[in-house]
Amino acid sequence: MELCKTISEIRQWLQDWDNIGFVPTMGYLHAGHLSLVKTARKETEHVVVSIYVNPSQFAPNEDLASYPRDLTRDLKLLQELNVDAIFFPDDREMYPRGFKTWIKVDKITQILCGKSRPTHFQGVTTIVSKLLNIIEPEKMFMGEKDFQQLVVLKQMAQDLNFKTEIVGCPIIREKDGLAMSSRNKFLSSQNRKNALCLYHSLQKAQEMFDEGIRDSHKIIRTMTKIIERSNCKIDYIEAVNPFTLEHQDHLQKGDRVLLAVFIDGTRLIDNREIR
Amino acid sequence: MELCKTISEIRQWLQDWDNIGFVPTMGYLHAGHLSLVKTARKETEHVVVSIYVNPSQFAPNEDLASYPRDLTRDLKLLQELNVDAIFFPDDREMYPRGFKTWIKVDKITQILCGKSRPTHFQGVTTIVSKLLNIIEPEKMFMGEKDFQQLVVLKQMAQDLNFKTEIVGCPIIREKDGLAMSSRNKFLSSQNRKNALCLYHSLQKAQEMFDEGIRDSHKIIRTMTKIIERSNCKIDYIEAVNPFTLEHQDHLQKGDRVLLAVFIDGTRLIDNREIR
């Protein structure tokens, strides 16, 4: 497994590799990340993982400084999965002095998570376009937990004619249903229990749909009650078209229900497809 | 010579080519463009030229509709130079419905030409990043006439880690010194004569520097007089550092003097290095 801290090092290795599968991460890996790596391992010949806590996708009031990190453990986990190369650059390598280029995707970055995190997605699109240019993968694998991120990056890749195919992979959950997230470690044991309300409210949405309810506002009202009685603060709950992220009054199969919730200062997101 | 109207066609050809030299143009080719093609021919194995009048770099009040076009003549000229492939897409191919991604370079796009054309450079950076992803050239060749454009694109390519080297090539001039430009065709014969004031004022700047004058404001005042007595309207005259485009009070060798001038509605630009 090659460990590369610089762009020139990783490019050196990659120049002889074809058919690369790429998994971008911010480290502190959990079973969700590892499932992406396993999918890449199956679908592509060489697997490259990046570990980089990208400062430009955090706002000044957000948790950049406290974002969990454990490189040693991450490297061990990735070695066990036969990853070919790890790219873990530092900030000077990715944002050298005088850096001034940003990729902005209109509309779909200003809604949902973009409302409370207005500069978040330009940080994501910019770092991912850099990584795509450095790694030049055949496929990039991302979890559906960050569903809006997935839609935004697919839009960017299509608009800017990146050759890489962006592959969305299913959300991986704890046994009780909580979506895997590096930020779960911030939860106290009581908050860990309360956090189940995200999953339960999404389950409820599907149940209501199964009962024939199509009015998304009615479904969102019920979800709201479930979240609020768990002492969580709602950022948003929305029902959207999975391609355009446009609000849907009338739910259809294939639409997506998404939510973001603050639990004692920790912001968690989750979503599910309505089937 | 391959003629490709679609991204999939040009990609088909390019997949077996290595070491590509790329010359992006808006067509209506002149000796300036052709010199870029000749340089590409010398420095790289395969030469690809794009012809595309990019609407997103024109503001609504600008000359998109009247921008000169002559594809038949362009193709003939390029064939004579043994170009390997021409990419001439239409707007639907480059900006399909729902397009929403823009590349923005801070600071250096808001000065000089960016002051009177505030959305121009985001159109340029976006289309060029698309073309770089489509063509994947080893080198891209651009004229120094659009000097700010060259600096902006070098910044973008560096920031986003494009592999392509951006190569700036000397300005090609008519015998009397007027910089070649597709927009020169808009000039009446009187205005064609007046347009020489751009070149003459740049020559004067060098002469003053040769005489030991370093105060850029003094030089710019003299240039201003030369332009104004030719009945031209100055957009800007500036003396800048060639890498940062920052204003220089005190001129040094290697600095760049740039200007933009309106001649009866036609906007011309020119510049020169102080040697």
XYZ file of C-alpha atoms in Angstrom:
550
model
C 0.000 0.000 0.000
C 1.552 3.253 -1.137
C 1.349 6.180 1.291
C 1.547 9.504 -0.520
C 1.549 12.917 1.102
C 2.211 14.955 -2.018
C 0.528 15.336 -5.378
C 3.719 14.489 -7.228
C 4.173 11.255 -5.218
C 0.656 9.988 -5.859
C 0.871 10.948 -9.552
C 4.102 8.972 -9.811
C 2.294 5.817 -8.694
C -0.873 6.406 -10.673
C 0.783 6.997 -14.017
C 1.051 3.273 -14.703
C -2.374 2.380 -13.305
C -5.538 2.093 -15.344
C -9.061 1.558 -14.115
C -8.790 3.283 -10.765
C -11.588 3.307 -8.206
C -11.404 6.286 -5.861
C -12.922 6.819 -2.417
C -12.513 10.361 -1.046
C -12.793 10.551 2.758
C -12.091 12.887 5.654
C -10.677 9.956 7.634
C -11.869 8.561 10.990
C -13.209 5.713 8.931
C -16.298 3.713 9.808
C -18.098 0.784 8.214
C -19.707 3.168 5.704
C -16.332 4.195 4.273
C -15.126 0.606 4.324
C -18.137 -0.553 2.322
C -17.240 2.040 -0.346
C -13.704 0.654 -0.448
C -15.039 -2.896 -0.789
C -17.297 -1.822 -3.663
C -14.359 -0.102 -5.360
C -12.281 -3.254 -4.852
C -14.960 -5.247 -6.700
C -15.643 -2.798 -9.516
C -12.185 -1.436 -10.363
C -8.658 -2.783 -10.639
C -6.821 -0.306 -8.419
C -8.253 1.371 -5.336
C -7.102 4.775 -4.130
C -8.417 6.359 -0.916
C -7.834 9.967 0.065
C -7.857 11.083 3.686
C -8.119 14.838 4.004
C -10.177 17.000 6.338
C -10.923 19.735 3.830
C -10.993 23.087 5.638
C -12.849 24.919 2.851
C -16.045 22.945 3.425
C -16.248 24.056 7.062
C -17.522 27.513 8.006
C -15.642 29.415 10.736
C -18.300 28.481 13.338
C -18.210 24.774 12.458
C -16.304 21.790 13.855
C -13.126 21.781 11.719
C -10.793 21.847 14.746
C -12.663 19.131 16.634
C -13.414 16.910 13.624
C -12.213 13.457 14.720
C -8.912 12.181 13.299
C -7.055 8.879 13.702
C -4.682 8.298 10.797
C -2.923 5.266 12.284
C -6.175 3.390 12.741
C -7.401 4.482 9.279
C -4.273 3.181 7.559
C -4.556 -0.158 9.358
C -8.196 -0.578 8.285
C -7.385 0.275 4.672
C -4.387 -2.055 4.570
C -6.651 -4.912 5.615
C -8.837 -4.145 2.586
C -5.892 -4.248 0.157
C -6.120 -0.613 -0.851
C -3.406 0.206 -3.409
C -2.637 3.788 -2.430
C -3.571 6.348 0.196
C -3.333 10.055 -0.533
C -3.222 12.118 2.661
C -1.980 15.600 1.808
C -1.723 18.556 4.187
C -3.349 21.963 3.729
C -0.263 23.532 2.156
C -0.287 20.872 -0.532
C -3.972 21.345 -1.365
C -4.357 25.097 -0.780
C -0.971 26.703 -1.394
C -0.527 30.412 -0.733
C -2.409 32.483 -3.282
C -5.076 29.839 -3.967
C -8.132 31.565 -5.456
C -10.261 29.198 -7.566
C -13.699 27.940 -6.510
C -16.296 25.808 -8.242
C -19.848 26.935 -7.667
C -22.928 24.942 -8.565
C -26.060 27.098 -8.721
C -29.399 26.432 -7.033
C -28.956 22.876 -5.696
C -26.180 24.049 -3.345
C -28.334 26.772 -1.762
C -31.143 24.580 -0.457
C -31.344 21.863 2.242
C -27.858 21.674 3.880
C -26.816 24.699 1.799
C -29.231 26.940 3.717
C -27.446 26.536 7.036
C -24.044 25.876 5.392
C -23.948 28.394 2.498
C -20.258 27.905 1.591
C -20.089 24.180 2.341
C -20.686 22.833 -1.154
C -18.239 25.121 -2.932
C -15.607 23.661 -0.610
C -16.732 20.150 -1.525
C -16.895 20.710 -5.291
C -13.533 22.464 -5.332
C -11.660 19.790 -3.381
C -13.305 16.964 -5.320
C -12.447 18.534 -8.681
C -8.839 18.831 -7.488
C -8.829 15.197 -6.384
C -10.395 14.055 -9.669
C -7.686 15.900 -11.610
C -4.963 14.402 -9.431
C -6.245 10.810 -9.291
C -8.103 10.608 -12.649
C -10.235 7.682 -11.511
C -12.583 5.676 -13.689
C -15.129 5.710 -10.864
C -15.518 7.640 -7.632
C -17.551 6.001 -4.848
C -19.582 8.057 -2.365
C -22.166 7.194 0.263
C -25.796 8.184 -0.150
C -25.880 9.504 3.412
C -24.626 12.838 2.063
C -27.299 12.652 -0.599
C -27.232 16.319 -1.568
C -23.443 16.157 -1.883
C -23.828 13.202 -4.243
C -26.335 15.089 -6.430
C -24.163 18.233 -6.453
C -21.035 16.290 -7.423
C -22.853 14.400 -10.174
C -24.062 17.738 -11.539
C -20.542 19.193 -11.395
C -18.965 16.148 -13.040
C -21.535 16.281 -15.837
C -21.328 20.055 -16.375
C -17.523 20.166 -16.401
C -17.185 16.965 -18.464
C -15.140 15.012 -15.959
C -14.599 11.487 -17.295
C -15.075 9.947 -13.856
C -18.345 8.182 -13.128
C -19.747 9.190 -9.717
C -21.216 6.103 -8.040
C -23.626 6.471 -5.106
C -23.587 3.618 -2.590
C -26.184 2.650 0.047
C -26.142 4.125 3.543
C -24.530 1.818 6.093
C -26.263 1.798 9.486
C -25.572 0.637 13.014
C -27.630 -2.391 14.100
C -30.302 -0.140 15.605
C -30.571 1.966 12.429
C -28.391 5.037 13.154
C -26.546 5.998 9.963
C -22.774 5.604 10.313
C -21.017 8.955 10.685
C -17.660 10.071 12.026
C -19.599 12.662 14.034
C -21.529 9.980 15.977
C -18.573 9.809 18.352
C -19.572 13.246 19.676
C -22.859 11.838 21.065
C -23.283 11.129 24.778
C -25.003 7.832 25.536
C -28.337 9.596 26.074
C -27.941 11.576 22.827
C -26.921 8.391 21.041
C -30.336 7.016 21.981
C -32.123 10.220 20.983
C -30.300 10.182 17.627
C -32.374 7.162 16.616
C -35.217 9.588 15.938
C -33.665 10.361 12.519
C -33.928 6.751 11.424
C -37.328 6.258 13.053
C -38.798 9.318 11.364
C -37.544 8.111 7.956
C -39.029 4.665 8.637
C -42.295 6.376 9.553
C -42.280 8.273 6.254
C -42.058 5.000 4.354
C -44.808 3.452 6.523
C -47.125 6.379 5.835
C -46.387 6.092 2.113
C -47.137 2.347 2.313
C -50.486 3.269 3.916
C -51.279 5.340 0.857
C -50.415 8.813 2.154
C -48.875 10.955 -0.596
C -49.091 14.449 0.939
C -45.461 15.230 1.822
C -46.482 18.005 4.236
C -48.503 15.541 6.296
C -45.578 13.121 6.352
C -43.118 15.870 7.290
C -45.416 16.993 10.141
C -45.364 13.491 11.588
C -41.593 13.249 11.185
C -41.251 16.625 12.926
C -43.141 15.331 15.951
C -40.903 12.261 16.181
C -37.749 14.408 16.093
C -39.032 17.004 18.535
C -40.112 14.541 21.204
C -36.504 13.252 21.224
C -35.219 16.699 22.245
C -33.578 17.279 18.885
C -33.558 20.538 16.952
C -34.606 20.271 13.322
C -32.491 22.035 10.703
C -34.711 20.790 7.881
C -36.944 17.913 6.839
C -37.685 17.764 3.121
C -39.197 15.506 0.476
C -37.522 15.982 -2.895
C -37.056 14.724 -6.412
C -33.827 12.656 -6.290
C -32.296 14.277 -9.397
C -33.256 17.958 -9.103
C -33.685 18.080 -5.287
C -36.886 20.037 -5.933
C -39.531 19.933 -3.217
C -42.354 17.486 -3.919
C -45.849 18.231 -2.584
C -47.041 14.861 -3.736
C -44.682 11.972 -2.977
C -43.898 9.320 -5.587
C -41.843 6.143 -5.517
C -38.178 7.066 -6.011
C -38.490 10.428 -4.229
C -36.166 11.049 -1.338
C -36.912 12.189 2.194
C -33.970 14.024 3.765
C -33.334 15.603 7.145
C -30.707 17.381 9.201
C -30.960 17.571 12.968
C -28.935 19.118 15.772
C -28.459 16.958 18.836
C -26.817 18.963 21.590
C -24.598 20.811 19.082
C -23.813 17.824 16.843
C -25.409 18.068 13.412
C -26.488 14.746 11.928
C -28.023 14.053 8.526
C -29.870 11.080 7.124
C -32.235 10.244 4.267
C -34.042 7.442 2.541
C -35.574 6.651 -0.782
C -39.348 6.207 -0.805
C -39.986 2.777 -2.311
C -8.345 16.153 -40.280
C -11.182 14.927 -38.049
C -14.192 17.216 -37.731
C -16.070 16.597 -34.489
C -19.250 18.307 -33.388
C -19.903 16.247 -30.293
C -17.964 15.431 -27.151
C -18.338 11.702 -27.716
C -16.956 11.994 -31.281
C -13.856 13.938 -30.270
C -13.249 11.619 -27.303
C -13.427 8.649 -29.663
C -10.537 10.052 -31.693
C -8.499 11.265 -28.772
C -8.507 8.030 -26.820
C -5.613 6.634 -28.865
C -3.632 9.881 -28.997
C -0.926 10.875 -26.572
C 0.919 14.170 -26.319
C -1.836 16.456 -27.559
C -1.346 20.175 -28.154
C -4.579 22.139 -27.868
C -5.495 25.574 -29.234
C -8.891 26.862 -28.044
C -10.372 29.539 -30.342
C -13.613 31.352 -31.056
C -12.955 30.966 -34.796
C -12.603 33.704 -37.429
C -8.946 32.796 -37.356
C -6.124 35.243 -37.977
C -2.346 34.962 -38.050
C -2.276 35.057 -34.251
C -4.307 31.850 -33.983
C -2.303 30.249 -36.770
C 0.968 30.965 -34.994
C -0.412 29.133 -31.942
C -1.242 26.157 -34.142
C 2.259 26.203 -35.631
C 3.792 26.262 -32.147
C 1.569 23.354 -31.091
C 2.623 21.489 -34.267
C 6.278 21.891 -33.241
C 5.908 21.092 -29.544
C 3.358 18.282 -29.484
C 2.563 15.203 -31.536
C -1.152 15.755 -32.176
C -2.824 19.126 -32.599
C -6.459 19.738 -31.681
C -8.176 23.093 -32.301
C -11.563 24.025 -30.873
C -13.805 26.572 -32.561
C -16.576 27.746 -30.284
C -17.989 31.209 -29.658
C -18.640 30.709 -25.960
C -21.808 32.592 -24.999
C -21.089 32.579 -21.264
C -18.108 34.903 -21.623
C -20.243 37.610 -23.260
C -22.481 39.872 -21.173
C -25.999 40.612 -22.524
C -24.863 44.044 -23.784
C -21.812 42.667 -25.601
C -21.168 41.521 -29.176
C -22.053 37.812 -29.023
C -24.531 38.031 -31.902
C -22.241 40.061 -34.152
C -19.009 38.247 -33.251
C -17.513 37.342 -36.657
C -17.794 33.740 -37.835
C -16.493 31.940 -40.942
C -16.207 28.212 -40.316
C -15.480 27.231 -43.936
C -12.499 29.542 -44.135
C -11.301 28.475 -40.659
C -11.359 24.786 -41.583
C -9.418 25.454 -44.785
C -6.719 27.387 -42.906
C -6.389 24.663 -40.286
C -6.239 21.888 -42.863
C -3.278 23.652 -44.471
C -1.487 23.500 -41.124
C -2.070 19.736 -40.736
C -4.250 20.014 -37.684
C -5.329 16.541 -36.530
C -8.788 17.317 -35.223
C -11.231 20.205 -34.952
C -13.828 20.311 -32.218
C -16.678 22.692 -33.070
C -19.602 21.940 -30.762
C -22.875 23.863 -30.552
C -24.369 25.478 -27.451
C -26.589 22.499 -26.620
C -23.528 20.258 -26.521
C -21.573 22.555 -24.221
C -24.379 23.984 -22.065
C -27.149 21.387 -21.962
C -30.421 22.222 -20.214
C -29.949 22.437 -16.453
C -26.279 23.441 -16.658
C -25.333 25.108 -13.366
C -21.590 24.874 -12.639
C -19.206 27.854 -12.776
C -15.537 28.244 -11.972
C -14.684 31.478 -10.233
C -11.184 32.801 -9.686
C -11.041 35.464 -6.977
C -9.402 38.882 -7.189
C -7.511 38.685 -10.510
C -10.793 38.360 -12.435
C -12.287 41.517 -10.885
C -9.637 44.003 -12.049
C -8.568 45.298 -15.501
C -10.949 43.717 -18.072
C -12.965 42.239 -15.195
C -14.058 45.712 -14.067
C -16.017 46.430 -17.237
C -16.722 42.728 -17.913
C -17.513 41.329 -14.434
C -18.803 37.905 -15.590
C -16.408 37.475 -18.526
C -13.713 35.417 -16.832
C -16.052 32.940 -15.165
C -17.294 32.158 -18.670
C -13.719 31.694 -19.857
C -12.571 29.528 -16.937
C -15.686 27.366 -17.118
C -15.477 26.671 -20.848
C -11.720 26.072 -20.714
C -12.040 23.625 -17.822
C -14.682 21.754 -19.836
C -12.411 21.705 -22.889
C -9.433 20.549 -20.812
C -11.498 17.672 -19.422
C -12.708 16.743 -22.897
C -9.391 17.044 -24.780
C -6.928 16.245 -21.934
C -4.053 17.964 -23.710
C -0.435 17.882 -22.619
C -0.179 21.588 -23.452
C -2.669 24.338 -24.224
C -1.446 27.280 -26.302
C -2.844 30.801 -25.846
C -1.827 34.220 -27.105
C -0.433 36.842 -24.763
C -2.763 39.457 -26.251
C -5.403 38.355 -23.744
C -2.790 38.602 -21.038
C -5.172 38.681 -18.095
C -6.984 35.641 -19.494
C -3.650 33.812 -19.649
C -2.845 34.668 -16.016
C -6.351 33.687 -14.869
C -6.212 30.343 -16.686
C -2.746 29.555 -15.352
C -4.061 30.265 -11.841
C -7.088 28.042 -12.413
C -5.026 25.204 -13.872
C -2.639 25.353 -10.928
C -5.346 25.644 -8.257
C -7.472 22.817 -9.658
C -4.458 20.592 -10.458
C -5.102 20.263 -14.167
C -2.252 18.291 -15.725
C -2.208 20.515 -18.803
C 0.608 23.047 -19.112
C -0.726 26.464 -20.170
C 1.710 27.987 -22.661
C 1.604 31.721 -23.409
C 2.735 32.724 -26.925
C 3.834 36.137 -28.264
C 1.336 38.641 -29.651
C 1.211 38.598 -33.451
C 0.836 42.040 -35.021
C -0.037 43.541 -38.378
C 2.924 45.127 -40.184
C 2.112 48.536 -38.710
C 1.905 47.132 -35.160
C -1.830 46.626 -34.570
C -2.318 43.427 -32.563
C -4.198 40.778 -34.545
C -7.799 40.396 -33.358
C -10.972 38.979 -34.866
C -12.623 42.230 -33.782
C -10.334 44.360 -36.012
C -12.746 43.662 -38.871
C -15.279 45.953 -37.169
C -12.969 48.980 -37.689
C -13.652 51.527 -40.444
C -10.544 52.602 -42.352
C -10.270 55.783 -40.253
C -10.712 53.825 -37.022
C -8.192 51.273 -38.255
C -5.658 54.124 -38.397
C -6.714 55.472 -34.993
C -6.385 51.968 -33.516
C -2.612 52.229 -33.911
C -2.611 54.415 -30.810
C -2.731 51.232 -28.675
C 0.540 49.975 -30.121
C 2.127 53.437 -30.166
C 1.296 54.081 -26.528
C 2.835 50.741 -25.529
C 5.965 51.560 -27.556
C 6.106 54.915 -25.798
C 5.943 53.190 -22.400
C 9.011 51.131 -23.310
C 10.818 54.229 -24.619
C 10.158 56.112 -21.397
C 11.397 53.117 -19.391
C 14.523 53.037 -21.595
C 15.048 56.730 -20.748
C 15.110 55.797 -17.072
C 11.540 56.683 -16.096
C 10.168 54.215 -13.531
C 7.092 56.094 -12.253
C 4.209 54.144 -13.784
C 1.745 56.998 -13.228
C 3.882 59.310 -15.350
C 4.080 56.681 -18.090
C 0.325 56.028 -17.943
C -0.382 59.794 -18.199
C 1.656 59.956 -21.414
C -0.063 56.844 -22.800
C -3.435 58.393 -21.940
C -2.623 61.477 -24.035
C -1.628 59.329 -27.032
C -4.897 57.375 -26.855
C -7.092 60.427 -26.310
C -5.700 62.415 -29.210
C -6.708 59.498 -31.498
C -10.358 59.906 -30.489
C -10.390 56.651 -28.532
C -12.082 56.062 -25.196
C -9.913 54.469 -22.548
C -11.353 51.599 -20.529
C -8.133 51.190 -18.554
C -4.370 51.571 -18.814
C -2.404 49.728 -16.145
C 1.126 48.697 -15.221
C 1.163 45.399 -13.337
C 3.209 42.546 -11.988
C 2.957 39.807 -14.654
C 2.136 37.011 -12.192
C -0.199 38.664 -9.669
C -1.552 41.453 -11.951
C -1.027 43.811 -9.005
C -0.568 47.492 -9.817
C 3.055 48.622 -9.773
C 3.876 52.226 -8.820
C 7.493 51.678 -9.697
C 8.080 49.814 -12.967
C 10.624 47.006 -13.237
C 11.848 44.886 -16.105
C 9.379 42.061 -16.659
C 6.353 44.110 -15.579
C 3.495 44.362 -18.021
C 1.677 47.413 -19.364
C -1.900 46.623 -20.406
C -4.713 48.628 -21.906
C -8.273 48.357 -23.183
C -9.728 50.997 -25.470
C -13.079 51.611 -27.155
C -12.892 52.766 -30.753
C -16.351 53.708 -31.948
C -17.957 50.847 -30.003
C -15.291 48.231 -30.710
C -13.293 47.251 -27.644
C -9.645 46.438 -28.343
C -6.987 45.243 -25.909
C -3.220 45.119 -26.128
C -0.204 44.863 -23.829
C 3.540 44.522 -23.723
C 6.260 43.375 -21.417
C 8.626 46.058 -20.181
C 12.134 44.887 -21.104
